[in-house]
Amino acid sequence: MSIKTISAMAIAGLMTMGVVAAFAQDAFVPPATPEAAVEARIALMKEDGGILRSAGSLTGPEAVAAMQTLLTNYTHIPELFPEGSIVGESEALPVIWENWDGFTAIVETGKTAAAAGLAAAEAGDAAAYAAALQALGGTCGACHQQFRG
């Protein structure tokens, strides 16, 4: 085998490891108890709020990382709201489960905005990135207005 072939195989192997590592980073496990769900969603919402407050000033890899985190978090939101998880410090209203389709529609809108923001950040498109941030802020407001006490 030539050095060129060995090098190409090594690079392909490293790239494969990178893809596997990227998927392994999101080893999300749904909370096992209502209390754990509340704790996890409070932490997630605080993280999202912090990201959204500072994301407007981010560019390059930092903007990409912020949007990737938001996209990942939006993906897991429904799993953090199992029925019966209005315990402890929860501010969730029962209407979440009464109008689950409306709740998840807002989450899907957020996922779409986060994906658009991620694409914009990767492309260096500041205008599209800003629009995605605005859309994400809107989804937070819409959800809190309807589903949070």
C-alpha atoms as a printed R data frame, in Angstrom:
    type eleno elety resid chain resno       x      y      z
1   ATOM     1    CA   MET     A     1   0.000  0.000  0.000
2   ATOM     2    CA   SER     A     2   1.304  3.431 -0.898
3   ATOM     3    CA   ILE     A     3   1.790  6.214  1.630
4   ATOM     4    CA   LYS     A     4  -0.901  8.177 -0.234
5   ATOM     5    CA   THR     A     5  -3.449  5.378  0.285
6   ATOM     6    CA   ILE     A     6  -2.493  4.948  3.940
7   ATOM     7    CA   SER     A     7  -2.801  8.711  4.501
8   ATOM     8    CA   ALA     A     8  -6.200  8.823  2.811
9   ATOM     9    CA   MET     A     9  -7.423  5.918  4.943
10  ATOM    10    CA   ALA     A    10  -6.129  7.555  8.112
11  ATOM    11    CA   ILE     A    11  -7.860 10.827  7.269
12  ATOM    12    CA   ALA     A    12 -11.111  9.014  6.477
13  ATOM    13    CA   GLY     A    13 -10.878  7.179  9.795
14  ATOM    14    CA   LEU     A    14 -10.320 10.408 11.715
15  ATOM    15    CA   MET     A    15 -13.257 12.048  9.944
16  ATOM    16    CA   THR     A    16 -15.472  9.087 10.824
17  ATOM    17    CA   MET     A    17 -14.401  9.338 14.460
18  ATOM    18    CA   GLY     A    18 -15.307 13.031 14.398
19  ATOM    19    CA   VAL     A    19 -18.790 12.303 13.088
20  ATOM    20    CA   VAL     A    20 -19.324  9.587 15.693
21  ATOM    21    CA   ALA     A    21 -18.056 11.913 18.437
22  ATOM    22    CA   ALA     A    22 -20.450 14.633 17.312
23  ATOM    23    CA   PHE     A    23 -23.402 12.260 17.641
24  ATOM    24    CA   ALA     A    24 -22.138 10.907 20.955
25  ATOM    25    CA   GLN     A    25 -22.017 14.418 22.447
26  ATOM    26    CA   ASP     A    26 -25.805 14.496 22.507
27  ATOM    27    CA   ALA     A    27 -26.289 11.424 24.635
28  ATOM    28    CA   PHE     A    28 -29.527 12.800 26.060
29  ATOM    29    CA   VAL     A    29 -31.368 10.626 28.538
30  ATOM    30    CA   PRO     A    30 -34.922 11.718 29.408
31  ATOM    31    CA   PRO     A    31 -35.394 12.438 33.116
32  ATOM    32    CA   ALA     A    32 -36.657  9.498 35.135
33  ATOM    33    CA   THR     A    33 -38.809 11.424 37.624
34  ATOM    34    CA   PRO     A    34 -41.040 14.497 37.473
35  ATOM    35    CA   GLU     A    35 -38.630 16.282 39.824
36  ATOM    36    CA   ALA     A    36 -35.700 15.508 37.527
37  ATOM    37    CA   ALA     A    37 -37.712 16.746 34.534
38  ATOM    38    CA   VAL     A    38 -38.402 20.064 36.244
39  ATOM    39    CA   GLU     A    39 -34.762 20.439 37.249
40  ATOM    40    CA   ALA     A    40 -33.557 19.608 33.743
41  ATOM    41    CA   ARG     A    41 -35.963 21.960 31.990
42  ATOM    42    CA   ILE     A    42 -35.157 24.840 34.340
43  ATOM    43    CA   ALA     A    43 -31.456 24.321 33.589
44  ATOM    44    CA   LEU     A    44 -32.131 24.093 29.847
45  ATOM    45    CA   MET     A    45 -34.258 27.247 29.802
46  ATOM    46    CA   LYS     A    46 -31.626 29.164 31.787
47  ATOM    47    CA   GLU     A    47 -28.960 27.986 29.356
48  ATOM    48    CA   ASP     A    48 -31.071 28.999 26.354
49  ATOM    49    CA   GLY     A    49 -31.834 32.393 27.893
50  ATOM    50    CA   GLY     A    50 -28.160 33.039 28.550
51  ATOM    51    CA   ILE     A    51 -27.236 32.061 25.015
52  ATOM    52    CA   LEU     A    52 -29.955 34.235 23.487
53  ATOM    53    CA   ARG     A    53 -28.896 37.254 25.587
54  ATOM    54    CA   SER     A    54 -25.328 37.070 24.292
55  ATOM    55    CA   ALA     A    55 -25.727 35.427 20.880
56  ATOM    56    CA   GLY     A    56 -26.244 38.687 18.989
57  ATOM    57    CA   SER     A    57 -22.615 39.597 19.533
58  ATOM    58    CA   LEU     A    58 -21.229 36.208 18.511
59  ATOM    59    CA   THR     A    59 -19.632 35.381 15.191
60  ATOM    60    CA   GLY     A    60 -17.738 32.487 13.662
61  ATOM    61    CA   PRO     A    61 -17.314 29.303 15.678
62  ATOM    62    CA   GLU     A    62 -18.904 30.845 18.780
63  ATOM    63    CA   ALA     A    63 -22.107 31.633 16.866
64  ATOM    64    CA   VAL     A    64 -22.112 28.134 15.390
65  ATOM    65    CA   ALA     A    65 -21.690 26.567 18.839
66  ATOM    66    CA   ALA     A    66 -24.462 28.732 20.297
67  ATOM    67    CA   MET     A    67 -26.900 27.764 17.569
68  ATOM    68    CA   GLN     A    68 -25.963 24.097 17.802
69  ATOM    69    CA   THR     A    69 -26.687 24.159 21.529
70  ATOM    70    CA   LEU     A    70 -30.022 25.888 20.965
71  ATOM    71    CA   LEU     A    71 -30.972 23.384 18.270
72  ATOM    72    CA   THR     A    72 -30.042 20.460 20.505
73  ATOM    73    CA   ASN     A    73 -31.940 21.946 23.431
74  ATOM    74    CA   TYR     A    74 -35.077 22.623 21.387
75  ATOM    75    CA   THR     A    75 -34.946 19.019 20.199
76  ATOM    76    CA   HIS     A    76 -35.186 17.787 23.803
77  ATOM    77    CA   ILE     A    77 -37.809 20.175 25.178
78  ATOM    78    CA   PRO     A    78 -40.819 17.857 24.702
79  ATOM    79    CA   GLU     A    79 -39.051 15.085 26.615
80  ATOM    80    CA   LEU     A    80 -38.603 17.447 29.559
81  ATOM    81    CA   PHE     A    81 -42.360 17.860 29.935
82  ATOM    82    CA   PRO     A    82 -43.707 14.426 30.818
83  ATOM    83    CA   GLU     A    83 -47.273 14.455 32.109
84  ATOM    84    CA   GLY     A    84 -47.431 14.954 35.845
85  ATOM    85    CA   SER     A    85 -44.276 17.067 36.013
86  ATOM    86    CA   ILE     A    86 -45.830 20.099 37.695
87  ATOM    87    CA   VAL     A    87 -43.893 19.662 40.926
88  ATOM    88    CA   GLY     A    88 -41.454 21.695 42.967
89  ATOM    89    CA   GLU     A    89 -40.331 24.863 41.217
90  ATOM    90    CA   SER     A    90 -42.196 24.110 37.989
91  ATOM    91    CA   GLU     A    91 -43.890 27.071 36.351
92  ATOM    92    CA   ALA     A    92 -45.498 24.874 33.688
93  ATOM    93    CA   LEU     A    93 -49.238 25.182 33.319
94  ATOM    94    CA   PRO     A    94 -51.549 22.168 32.817
95  ATOM    95    CA   VAL     A    95 -52.529 23.633 29.433
96  ATOM    96    CA   ILE     A    96 -49.244 22.199 28.072
97  ATOM    97    CA   TRP     A    97 -50.731 18.697 28.179
98  ATOM    98    CA   GLU     A    98 -54.229 19.881 27.292
99  ATOM    99    CA   ASN     A    99 -52.814 21.543 24.164
100 ATOM   100    CA   TRP     A   100 -49.795 19.339 23.492
101 ATOM   101    CA   ASP     A   101 -49.999 19.953 19.740
102 ATOM   102    CA   GLY     A   102 -49.841 23.724 20.267
103 ATOM   103    CA   PHE     A   103 -46.933 23.337 22.670
104 ATOM   104    CA   THR     A   104 -44.941 21.099 20.348
105 ATOM   105    CA   ALA     A   105 -45.737 23.361 17.370
106 ATOM   106    CA   ILE     A   106 -43.963 26.215 19.143
107 ATOM   107    CA   VAL     A   107 -41.042 23.907 19.904
108 ATOM   108    CA   GLU     A   108 -40.876 22.889 16.227
109 ATOM   109    CA   THR     A   109 -40.855 26.555 15.202
110 ATOM   110    CA   GLY     A   110 -37.933 27.055 17.574
111 ATOM   111    CA   LYS     A   111 -36.099 24.056 16.149
112 ATOM   112    CA   THR     A   112 -36.589 25.419 12.642
113 ATOM   113    CA   ALA     A   113 -35.304 28.841 13.686
114 ATOM   114    CA   ALA     A   114 -32.305 27.311 15.460
115 ATOM   115    CA   ALA     A   115 -31.480 25.209 12.380
116 ATOM   116    CA   ALA     A   116 -31.719 28.321 10.207
117 ATOM   117    CA   GLY     A   117 -29.506 30.179 12.666
118 ATOM   118    CA   LEU     A   118 -26.984 27.375 12.620
119 ATOM   119    CA   ALA     A   119 -26.869 27.411  8.818
120 ATOM   120    CA   ALA     A   120 -26.547 31.201  8.832
121 ATOM   121    CA   ALA     A   121 -23.747 31.102 11.418
122 ATOM   122    CA   GLU     A   122 -21.885 28.458  9.422
123 ATOM   123    CA   ALA     A   123 -22.252 30.575  6.263
124 ATOM   124    CA   GLY     A   124 -21.305 33.813  8.015
125 ATOM   125    CA   ASP     A   125 -24.664 35.363  7.030
126 ATOM   126    CA   ALA     A   126 -25.139 37.991  9.753
127 ATOM   127    CA   ALA     A   127 -28.589 39.085  8.564
128 ATOM   128    CA   ALA     A   128 -30.016 35.556  8.519
129 ATOM   129    CA   TYR     A   129 -28.356 34.834 11.873
130 ATOM   130    CA   ALA     A   130 -29.988 37.924 13.406
131 ATOM   131    CA   ALA     A   131 -33.362 36.944 11.929
132 ATOM   132    CA   ALA     A   132 -33.041 33.471 13.444
133 ATOM   133    CA   LEU     A   133 -32.249 34.956 16.848
134 ATOM   134    CA   GLN     A   134 -35.305 37.171 16.622
135 ATOM   135    CA   ALA     A   135 -37.467 34.193 15.672
136 ATOM   136    CA   LEU     A   136 -36.063 32.175 18.573
137 ATOM   137    CA   GLY     A   137 -36.839 34.977 21.004
138 ATOM   138    CA   GLY     A   138 -40.369 35.012 19.634
139 ATOM   139    CA   THR     A   139 -40.827 31.311 20.275
140 ATOM   140    CA   CYS     A   140 -39.643 31.704 23.859
141 ATOM   141    CA   GLY     A   141 -42.109 34.544 24.409
142 ATOM   142    CA   ALA     A   142 -45.001 32.716 22.747
143 ATOM   143    CA   CYS     A   143 -44.423 29.574 24.782
144 ATOM   144    CA   HIS     A   144 -44.028 31.385 28.091
145 ATOM   145    CA   GLN     A   145 -47.101 33.485 27.423
146 ATOM   146    CA   GLN     A   146 -49.302 30.452 26.806
147 ATOM   147    CA   PHE     A   147 -47.767 27.681 28.847
148 ATOM   148    CA   ARG     A   148 -45.959 29.193 31.829
149 ATOM   149    CA   GLY     A   149 -47.470 30.519 35.035
